GROMACS .gro file of C-alpha atoms in nm:
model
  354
    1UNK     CA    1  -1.745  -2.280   0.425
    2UNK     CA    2  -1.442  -2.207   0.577
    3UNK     CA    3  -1.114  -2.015   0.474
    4UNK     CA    4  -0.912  -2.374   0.415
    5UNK     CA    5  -1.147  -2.463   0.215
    6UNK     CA    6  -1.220  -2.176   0.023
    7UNK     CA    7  -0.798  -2.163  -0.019
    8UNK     CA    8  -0.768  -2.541  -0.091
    9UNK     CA    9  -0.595  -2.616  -0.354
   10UNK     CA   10  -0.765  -2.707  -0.729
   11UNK     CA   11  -0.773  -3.024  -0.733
   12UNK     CA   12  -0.550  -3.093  -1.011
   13UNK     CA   13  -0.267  -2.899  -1.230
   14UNK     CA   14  -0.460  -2.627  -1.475
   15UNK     CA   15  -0.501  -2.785  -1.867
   16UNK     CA   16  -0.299  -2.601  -2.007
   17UNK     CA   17   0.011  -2.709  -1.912
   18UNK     CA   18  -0.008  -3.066  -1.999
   19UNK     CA   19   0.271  -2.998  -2.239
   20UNK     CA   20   0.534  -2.949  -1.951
   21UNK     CA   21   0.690  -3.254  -1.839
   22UNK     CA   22   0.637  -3.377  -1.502
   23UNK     CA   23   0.381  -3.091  -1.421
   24UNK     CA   24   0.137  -3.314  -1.239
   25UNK     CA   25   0.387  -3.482  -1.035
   26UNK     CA   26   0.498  -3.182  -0.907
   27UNK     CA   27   0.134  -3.056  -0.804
   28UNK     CA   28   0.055  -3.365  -0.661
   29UNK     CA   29   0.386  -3.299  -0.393
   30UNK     CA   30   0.228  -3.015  -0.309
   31UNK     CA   31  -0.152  -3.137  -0.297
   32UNK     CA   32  -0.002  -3.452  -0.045
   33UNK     CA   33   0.179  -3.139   0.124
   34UNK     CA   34  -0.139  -2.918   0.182
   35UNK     CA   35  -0.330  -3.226   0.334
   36UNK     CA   36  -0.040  -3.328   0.533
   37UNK     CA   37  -0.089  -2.955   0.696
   38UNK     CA   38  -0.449  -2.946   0.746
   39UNK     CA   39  -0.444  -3.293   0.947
   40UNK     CA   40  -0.179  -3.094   1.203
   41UNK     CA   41  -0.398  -2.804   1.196
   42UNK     CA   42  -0.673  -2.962   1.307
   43UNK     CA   43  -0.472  -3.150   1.579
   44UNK     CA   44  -0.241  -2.875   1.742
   45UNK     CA   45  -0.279  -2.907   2.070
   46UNK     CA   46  -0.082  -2.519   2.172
   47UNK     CA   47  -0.135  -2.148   1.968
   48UNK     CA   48   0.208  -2.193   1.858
   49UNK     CA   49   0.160  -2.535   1.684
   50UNK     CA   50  -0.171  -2.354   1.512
   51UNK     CA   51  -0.035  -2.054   1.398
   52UNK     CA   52   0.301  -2.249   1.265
   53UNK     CA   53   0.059  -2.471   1.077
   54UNK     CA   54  -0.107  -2.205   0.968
   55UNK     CA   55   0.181  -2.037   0.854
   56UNK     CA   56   0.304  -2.344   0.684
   57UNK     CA   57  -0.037  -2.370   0.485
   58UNK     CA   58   0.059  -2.041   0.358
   59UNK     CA   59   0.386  -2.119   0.193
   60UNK     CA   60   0.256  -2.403   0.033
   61UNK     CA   61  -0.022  -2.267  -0.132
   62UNK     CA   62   0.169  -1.963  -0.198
   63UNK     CA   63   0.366  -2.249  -0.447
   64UNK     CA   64   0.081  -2.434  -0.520
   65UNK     CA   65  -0.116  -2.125  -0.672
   66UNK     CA   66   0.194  -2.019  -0.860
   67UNK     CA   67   0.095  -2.318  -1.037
   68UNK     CA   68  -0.231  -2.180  -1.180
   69UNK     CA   69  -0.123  -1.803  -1.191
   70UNK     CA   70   0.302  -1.769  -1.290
   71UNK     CA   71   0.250  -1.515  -1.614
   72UNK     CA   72   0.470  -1.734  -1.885
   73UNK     CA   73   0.523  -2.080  -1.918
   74UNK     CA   74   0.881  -2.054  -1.896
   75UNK     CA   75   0.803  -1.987  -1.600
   76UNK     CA   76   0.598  -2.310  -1.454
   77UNK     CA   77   0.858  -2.500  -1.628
   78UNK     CA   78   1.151  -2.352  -1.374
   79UNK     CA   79   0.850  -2.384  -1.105
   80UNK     CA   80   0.807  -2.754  -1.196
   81UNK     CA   81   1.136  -2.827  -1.173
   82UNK     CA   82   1.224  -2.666  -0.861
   83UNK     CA   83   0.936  -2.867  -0.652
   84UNK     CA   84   1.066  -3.164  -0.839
   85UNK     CA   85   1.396  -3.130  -0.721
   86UNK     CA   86   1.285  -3.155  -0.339
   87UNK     CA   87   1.199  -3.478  -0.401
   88UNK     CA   88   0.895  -3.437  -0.230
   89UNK     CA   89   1.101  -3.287   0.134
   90UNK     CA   90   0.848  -3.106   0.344
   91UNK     CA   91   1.154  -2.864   0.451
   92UNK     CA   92   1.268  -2.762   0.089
   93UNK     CA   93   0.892  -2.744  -0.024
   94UNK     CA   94   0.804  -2.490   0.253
   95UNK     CA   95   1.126  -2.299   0.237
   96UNK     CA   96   1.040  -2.218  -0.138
   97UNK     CA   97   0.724  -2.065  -0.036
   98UNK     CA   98   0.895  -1.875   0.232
   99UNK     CA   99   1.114  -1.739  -0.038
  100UNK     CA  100   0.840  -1.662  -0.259
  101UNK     CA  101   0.631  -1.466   0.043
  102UNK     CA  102   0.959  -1.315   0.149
  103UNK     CA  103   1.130  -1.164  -0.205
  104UNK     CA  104   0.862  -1.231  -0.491
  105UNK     CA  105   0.499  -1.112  -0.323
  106UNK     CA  106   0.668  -0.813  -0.196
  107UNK     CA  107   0.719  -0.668  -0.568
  108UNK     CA  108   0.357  -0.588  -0.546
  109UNK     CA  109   0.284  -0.514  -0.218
  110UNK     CA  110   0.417  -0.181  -0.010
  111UNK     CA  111   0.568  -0.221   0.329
  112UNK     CA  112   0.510   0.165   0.396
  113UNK     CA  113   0.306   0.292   0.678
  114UNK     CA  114  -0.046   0.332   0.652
  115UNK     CA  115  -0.055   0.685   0.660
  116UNK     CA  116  -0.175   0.836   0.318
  117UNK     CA  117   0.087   0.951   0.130
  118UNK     CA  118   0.131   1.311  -0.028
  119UNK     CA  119  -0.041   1.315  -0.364
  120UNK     CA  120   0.249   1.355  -0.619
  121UNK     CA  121   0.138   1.549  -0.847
  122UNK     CA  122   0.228   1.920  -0.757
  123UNK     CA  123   0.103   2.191  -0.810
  124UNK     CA  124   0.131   2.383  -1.153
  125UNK     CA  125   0.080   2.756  -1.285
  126UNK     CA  126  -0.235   2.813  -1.442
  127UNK     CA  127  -0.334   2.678  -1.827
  128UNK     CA  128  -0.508   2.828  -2.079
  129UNK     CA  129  -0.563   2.439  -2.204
  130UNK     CA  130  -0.483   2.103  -2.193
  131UNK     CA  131  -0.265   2.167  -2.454
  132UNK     CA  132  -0.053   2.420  -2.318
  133UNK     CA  133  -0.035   2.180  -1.998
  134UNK     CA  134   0.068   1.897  -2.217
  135UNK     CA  135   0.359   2.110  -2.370
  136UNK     CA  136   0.477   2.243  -2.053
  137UNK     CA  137   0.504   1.890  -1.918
  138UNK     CA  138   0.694   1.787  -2.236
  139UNK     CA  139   0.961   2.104  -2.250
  140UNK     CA  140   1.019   2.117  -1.901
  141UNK     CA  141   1.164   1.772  -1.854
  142UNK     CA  142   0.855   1.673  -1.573
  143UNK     CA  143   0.911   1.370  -1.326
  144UNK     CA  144   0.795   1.042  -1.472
  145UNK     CA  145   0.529   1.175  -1.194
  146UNK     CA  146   0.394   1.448  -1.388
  147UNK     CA  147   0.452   1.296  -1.691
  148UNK     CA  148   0.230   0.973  -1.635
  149UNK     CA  149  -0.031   1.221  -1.503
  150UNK     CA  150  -0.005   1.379  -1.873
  151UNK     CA  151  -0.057   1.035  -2.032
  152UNK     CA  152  -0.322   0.923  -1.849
  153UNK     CA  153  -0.529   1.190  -1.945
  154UNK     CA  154  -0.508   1.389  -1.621
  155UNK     CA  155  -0.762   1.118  -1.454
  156UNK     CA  156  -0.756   0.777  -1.244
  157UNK     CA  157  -0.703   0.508  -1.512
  158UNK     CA  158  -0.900   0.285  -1.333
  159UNK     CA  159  -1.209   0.506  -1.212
  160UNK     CA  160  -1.184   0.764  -1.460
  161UNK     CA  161  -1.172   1.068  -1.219
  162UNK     CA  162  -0.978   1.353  -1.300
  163UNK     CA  163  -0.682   1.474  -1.090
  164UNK     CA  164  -0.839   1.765  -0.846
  165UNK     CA  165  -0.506   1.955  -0.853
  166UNK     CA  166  -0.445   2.003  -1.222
  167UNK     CA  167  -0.859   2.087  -1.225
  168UNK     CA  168  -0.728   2.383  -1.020
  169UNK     CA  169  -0.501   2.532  -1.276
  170UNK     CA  170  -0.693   2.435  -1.574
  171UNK     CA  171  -1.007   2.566  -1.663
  172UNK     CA  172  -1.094   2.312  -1.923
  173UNK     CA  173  -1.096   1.993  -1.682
  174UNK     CA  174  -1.280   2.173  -1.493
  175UNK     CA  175  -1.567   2.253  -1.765
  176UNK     CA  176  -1.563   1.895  -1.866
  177UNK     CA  177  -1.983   1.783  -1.818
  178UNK     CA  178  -2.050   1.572  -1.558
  179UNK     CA  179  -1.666   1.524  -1.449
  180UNK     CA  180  -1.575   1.378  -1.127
  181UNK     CA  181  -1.237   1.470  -0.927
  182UNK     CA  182  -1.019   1.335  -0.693
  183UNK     CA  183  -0.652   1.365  -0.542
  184UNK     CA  184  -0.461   1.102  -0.698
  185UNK     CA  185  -0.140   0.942  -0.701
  186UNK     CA  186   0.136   0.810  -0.867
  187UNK     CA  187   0.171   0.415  -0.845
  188UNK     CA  188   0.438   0.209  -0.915
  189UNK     CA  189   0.363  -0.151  -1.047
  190UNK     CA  190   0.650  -0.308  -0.924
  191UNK     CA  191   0.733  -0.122  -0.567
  192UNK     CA  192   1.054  -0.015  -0.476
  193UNK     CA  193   1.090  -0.298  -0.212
  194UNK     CA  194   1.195  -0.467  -0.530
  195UNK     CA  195   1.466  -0.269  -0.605
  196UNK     CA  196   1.828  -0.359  -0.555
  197UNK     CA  197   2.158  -0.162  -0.632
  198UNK     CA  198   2.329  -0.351  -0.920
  199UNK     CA  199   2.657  -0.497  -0.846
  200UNK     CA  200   2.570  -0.561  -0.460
  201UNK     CA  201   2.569  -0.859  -0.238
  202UNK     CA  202   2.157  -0.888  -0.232
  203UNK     CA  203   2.101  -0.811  -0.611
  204UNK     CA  204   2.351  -1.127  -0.642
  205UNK     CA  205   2.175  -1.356  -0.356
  206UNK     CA  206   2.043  -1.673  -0.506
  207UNK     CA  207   1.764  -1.491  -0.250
  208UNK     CA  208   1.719  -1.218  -0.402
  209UNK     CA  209   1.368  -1.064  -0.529
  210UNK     CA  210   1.536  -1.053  -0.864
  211UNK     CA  211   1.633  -1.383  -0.878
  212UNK     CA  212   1.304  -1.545  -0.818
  213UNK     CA  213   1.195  -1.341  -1.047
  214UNK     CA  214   1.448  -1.468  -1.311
  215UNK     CA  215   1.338  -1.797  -1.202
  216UNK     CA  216   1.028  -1.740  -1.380
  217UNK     CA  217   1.143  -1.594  -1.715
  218UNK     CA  218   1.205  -1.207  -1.629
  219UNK     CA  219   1.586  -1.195  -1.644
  220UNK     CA  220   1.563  -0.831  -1.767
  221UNK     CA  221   1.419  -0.691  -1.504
  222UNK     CA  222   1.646  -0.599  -1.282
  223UNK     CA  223   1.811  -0.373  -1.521
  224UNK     CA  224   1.492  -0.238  -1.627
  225UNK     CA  225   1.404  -0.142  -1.282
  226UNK     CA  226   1.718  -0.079  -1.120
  227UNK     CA  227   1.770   0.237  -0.898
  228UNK     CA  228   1.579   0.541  -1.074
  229UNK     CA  229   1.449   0.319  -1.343
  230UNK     CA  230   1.209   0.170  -1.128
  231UNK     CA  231   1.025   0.576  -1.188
  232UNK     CA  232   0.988   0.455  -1.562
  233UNK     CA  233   0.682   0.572  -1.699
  234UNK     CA  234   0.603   0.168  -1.836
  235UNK     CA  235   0.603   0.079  -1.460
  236UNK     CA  236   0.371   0.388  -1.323
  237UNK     CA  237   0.007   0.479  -1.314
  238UNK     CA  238  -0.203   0.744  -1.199
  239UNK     CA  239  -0.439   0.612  -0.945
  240UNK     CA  240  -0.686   0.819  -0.754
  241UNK     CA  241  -0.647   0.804  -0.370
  242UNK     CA  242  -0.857   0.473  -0.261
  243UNK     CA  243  -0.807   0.314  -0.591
  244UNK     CA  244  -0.402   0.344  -0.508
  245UNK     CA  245  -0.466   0.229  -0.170
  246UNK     CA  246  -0.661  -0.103  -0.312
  247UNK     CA  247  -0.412  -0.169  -0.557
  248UNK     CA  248  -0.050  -0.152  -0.356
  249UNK     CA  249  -0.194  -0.408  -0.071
  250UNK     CA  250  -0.318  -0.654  -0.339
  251UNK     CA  251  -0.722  -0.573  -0.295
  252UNK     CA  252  -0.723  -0.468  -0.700
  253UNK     CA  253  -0.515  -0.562  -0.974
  254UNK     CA  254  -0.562  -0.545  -1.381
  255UNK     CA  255  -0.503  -0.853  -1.547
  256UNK     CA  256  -0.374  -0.865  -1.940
  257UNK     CA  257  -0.644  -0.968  -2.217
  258UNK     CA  258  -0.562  -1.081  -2.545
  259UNK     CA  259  -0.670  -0.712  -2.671
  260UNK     CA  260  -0.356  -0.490  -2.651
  261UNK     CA  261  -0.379  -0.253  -2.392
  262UNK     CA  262  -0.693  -0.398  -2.259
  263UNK     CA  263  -0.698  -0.525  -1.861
  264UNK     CA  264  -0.950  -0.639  -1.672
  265UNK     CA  265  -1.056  -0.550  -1.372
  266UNK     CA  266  -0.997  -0.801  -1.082
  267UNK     CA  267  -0.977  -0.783  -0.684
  268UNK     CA  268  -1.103  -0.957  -0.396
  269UNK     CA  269  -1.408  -0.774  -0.282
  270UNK     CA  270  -1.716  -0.732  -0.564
  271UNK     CA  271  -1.871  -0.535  -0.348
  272UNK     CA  272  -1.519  -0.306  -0.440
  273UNK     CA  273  -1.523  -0.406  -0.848
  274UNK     CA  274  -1.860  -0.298  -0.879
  275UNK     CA  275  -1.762   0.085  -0.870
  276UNK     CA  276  -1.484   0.044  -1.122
  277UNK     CA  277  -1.556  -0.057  -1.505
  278UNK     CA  278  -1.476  -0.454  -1.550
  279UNK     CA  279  -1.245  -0.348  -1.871
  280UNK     CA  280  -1.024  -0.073  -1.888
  281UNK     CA  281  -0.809  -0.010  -2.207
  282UNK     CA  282  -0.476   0.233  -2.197
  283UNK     CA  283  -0.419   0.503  -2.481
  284UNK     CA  284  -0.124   0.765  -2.494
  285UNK     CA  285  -0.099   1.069  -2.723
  286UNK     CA  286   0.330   0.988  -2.801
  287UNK     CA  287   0.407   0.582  -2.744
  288UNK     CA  288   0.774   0.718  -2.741
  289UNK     CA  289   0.771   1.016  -2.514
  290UNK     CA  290   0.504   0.877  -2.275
  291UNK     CA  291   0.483   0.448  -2.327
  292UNK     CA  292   0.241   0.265  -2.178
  293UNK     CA  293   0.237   0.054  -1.872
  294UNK     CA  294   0.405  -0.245  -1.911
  295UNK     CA  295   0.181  -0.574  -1.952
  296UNK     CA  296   0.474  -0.785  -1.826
  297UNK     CA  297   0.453  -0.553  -1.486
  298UNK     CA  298   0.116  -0.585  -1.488
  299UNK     CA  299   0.123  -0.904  -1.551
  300UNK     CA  300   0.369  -0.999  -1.271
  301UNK     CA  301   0.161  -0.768  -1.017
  302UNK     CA  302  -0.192  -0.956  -1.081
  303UNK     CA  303  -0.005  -1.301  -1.058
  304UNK     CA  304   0.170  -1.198  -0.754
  305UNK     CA  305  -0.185  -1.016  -0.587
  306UNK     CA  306  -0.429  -1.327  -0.710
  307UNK     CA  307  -0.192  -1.586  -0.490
  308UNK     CA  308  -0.150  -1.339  -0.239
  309UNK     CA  309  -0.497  -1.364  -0.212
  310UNK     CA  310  -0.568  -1.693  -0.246
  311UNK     CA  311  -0.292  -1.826  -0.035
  312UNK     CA  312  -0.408  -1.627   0.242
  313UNK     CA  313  -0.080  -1.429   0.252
  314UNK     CA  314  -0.260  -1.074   0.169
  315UNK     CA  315  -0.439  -1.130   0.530
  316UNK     CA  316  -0.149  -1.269   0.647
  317UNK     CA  317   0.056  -0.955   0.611
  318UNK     CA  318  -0.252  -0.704   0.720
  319UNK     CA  319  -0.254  -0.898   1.023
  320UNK     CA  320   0.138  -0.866   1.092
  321UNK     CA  321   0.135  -0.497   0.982
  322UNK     CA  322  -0.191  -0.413   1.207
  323UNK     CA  323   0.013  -0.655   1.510
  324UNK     CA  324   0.314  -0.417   1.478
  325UNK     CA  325   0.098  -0.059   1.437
  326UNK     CA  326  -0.106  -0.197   1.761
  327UNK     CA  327   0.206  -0.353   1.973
  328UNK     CA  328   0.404  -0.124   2.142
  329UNK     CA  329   0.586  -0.375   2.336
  330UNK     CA  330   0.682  -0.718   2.270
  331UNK     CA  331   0.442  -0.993   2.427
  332UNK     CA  332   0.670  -1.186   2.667
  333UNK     CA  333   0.517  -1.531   2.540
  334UNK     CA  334   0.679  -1.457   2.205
  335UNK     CA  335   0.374  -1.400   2.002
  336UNK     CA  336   0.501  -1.109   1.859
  337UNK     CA  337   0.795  -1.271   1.731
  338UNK     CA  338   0.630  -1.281   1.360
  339UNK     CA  339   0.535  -0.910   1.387
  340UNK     CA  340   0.883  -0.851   1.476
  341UNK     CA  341   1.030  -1.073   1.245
  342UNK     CA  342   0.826  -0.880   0.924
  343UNK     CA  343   0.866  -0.544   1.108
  344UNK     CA  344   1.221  -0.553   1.097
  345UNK     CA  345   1.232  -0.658   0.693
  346UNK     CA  346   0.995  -0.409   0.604
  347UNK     CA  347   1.260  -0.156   0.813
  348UNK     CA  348   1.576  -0.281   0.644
  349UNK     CA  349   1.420  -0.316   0.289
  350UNK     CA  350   1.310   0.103   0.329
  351UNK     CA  351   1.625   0.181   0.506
  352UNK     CA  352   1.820   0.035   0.192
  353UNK     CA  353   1.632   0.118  -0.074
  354UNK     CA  354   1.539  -0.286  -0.233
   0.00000   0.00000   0.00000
């Protein structure tokens, strides 16, 4: 089977949202939409009419999905009636996707280069015990870095493995039976591509990332978030290395149970999901000093990751970001132009800091 039809579509609206009005209309704009696509894909006669049909596909099952996957209902409703509104204009449809790809995916997904980053967890003096760690941590007014490392439990809250730098200057992780260690990292739930400075011209753009995100019932966000909030401990984890690397390009994500606390384990490779437990469930010592990740972020990043994912955008963007890393030059046909194009957001989101 191929990728269209592994990405098709469902066939129909999910069940339960046969409470909000005009739902299945809506879906069935964007169902007509997809197969409108499809029959130009399979006639393009040029690479540029393929890869603008592919492209095209994209952004409307980027919409479509949202269907199945937006975290509230509050949400599908403003989704509902924004397709609705289009009145079923191929144009207006696709442009919403683009928006979505271009200001809501990127929450979850990092535009940095490849190269691993530093862990960020420095190095300590040497503990006695956990304890002592766990004070110094708490006196010494850590990083939300440091401090998420503390709450975690020094380890990888998805593998389990303990942080190989604070097994250095502690003697207890390190006597722990049958421990395994790693570097890890600090993630962020939300990236900082999200972030906007409030008060200025793009945090007020009806194009904004934080007003698509408002669009689907998260109108508190942005002050949440904003500047050096987005370090807040309810919007970082500690990740070991690989695990980190999965997670920011939309290969893993945890989704919310009915448990509090509890996620499950999701991504797009088994072969991956079989090292990591299916369940993992998040504890802290102090739910004041050190709160728990946020199951609205988390909520938002495994929404955003599974329609990455199923849309095809997730190999959509590897491709552009491998196109720019390999291109030195631009190809004179203008087949880099979408490299380019992504090249130069991912440039001017990092330069300015949203």
């Amino acid at each position: 089977m191929d990728d269209n039809a592994l990405r098709r579509l469902p066939a129909s609206a999910p069940e339960r949202v046969q409470h909000v009005a005009h739902v299945y209309s809506a879906y069935n704009i964007l169902l007509r939409l997809e197969g409108a696509i499809l029959g130009e894909l399979e006639s393009a006669q040029s690479k540029q009419a393929n890869k603008t049909a592919k492209q095209n596909l994209m952004y409307c099952r980027i919409v479509g999905h949202f269907f199945h996957h937006v975290p509230t209902d509050g949400g599908l409703e403003d989704l509902v009636r924004e397709v609705s509104s289009t009145g079923g204009n191929d144009v207006q449809l696709l442009a919403i996707g683009q928006l979505y790809f271009e200001h809501f995916l990127r929450f979850v997904r990092s535009t940095k280069s490849r190269t691993p980053a530093q862990s960020c967890h420095q190095s300590r003096p040497s503990f006695s015990s956990l304890a002592d760690m766990i004070e110094d941590a708490a006196q010494s007014h850590q990083t939300a870095k440091d401090r998420a490392l503390v709450r975690d439990g020094f380890r990888c809250i998805i593998s389990g493995k303990y942080d190989l730098r604070s097994a250095v200057d502690n003697v207890e992780l390190q006597q722990i039976p049958n421990a395994d260690f790693a570097l890890t990292h600090c993630a962020h739930i939300l990236v900082e591509a999200g972030v906007t400075v409030e008060g200025s011209a793009k945090a007020n753009s009806a194009a904004s990332p934080w007003s698509v995100l408002s669009r689907f019932g998260y109108e508190k966000l942005p002050e949440e978030l904003d500047g050096a909030k987005n370090h807040r401990l309810e919007n970082v984890v500690t990740l070991e290395v690989t695990v980190h690397s999965c997670f920011e390009s939309n290969r893993l994500w945890l989704v919310p149970t009915n448990v509090p606390n509890q996620y499950r384990v999701e991504g797009r490779f088994p072969f991956l999901l079989r090292r990591y437990p299916s369940v993992v469930t998040f504890t802290t010592a102090d739910e004041e000093k050190l709160p728990l990740p946020s199951r609205d972020y988390l909520a938002i990043h495994a929404a955003c990751a599974k329609v990455a994912h199923l849309s095809g955008a997730s190999e959509y963007i590897d491709t552009v970001l491998r196109e720019t890393e390999e291109t030195n030059a631009l190809a004179e046909d203008g087949s880099s132009a979408n490299a380019l194009e992504h090249a130069i957001l991912a440039a001017q989101c990092g330069a300015k800091g949203y």
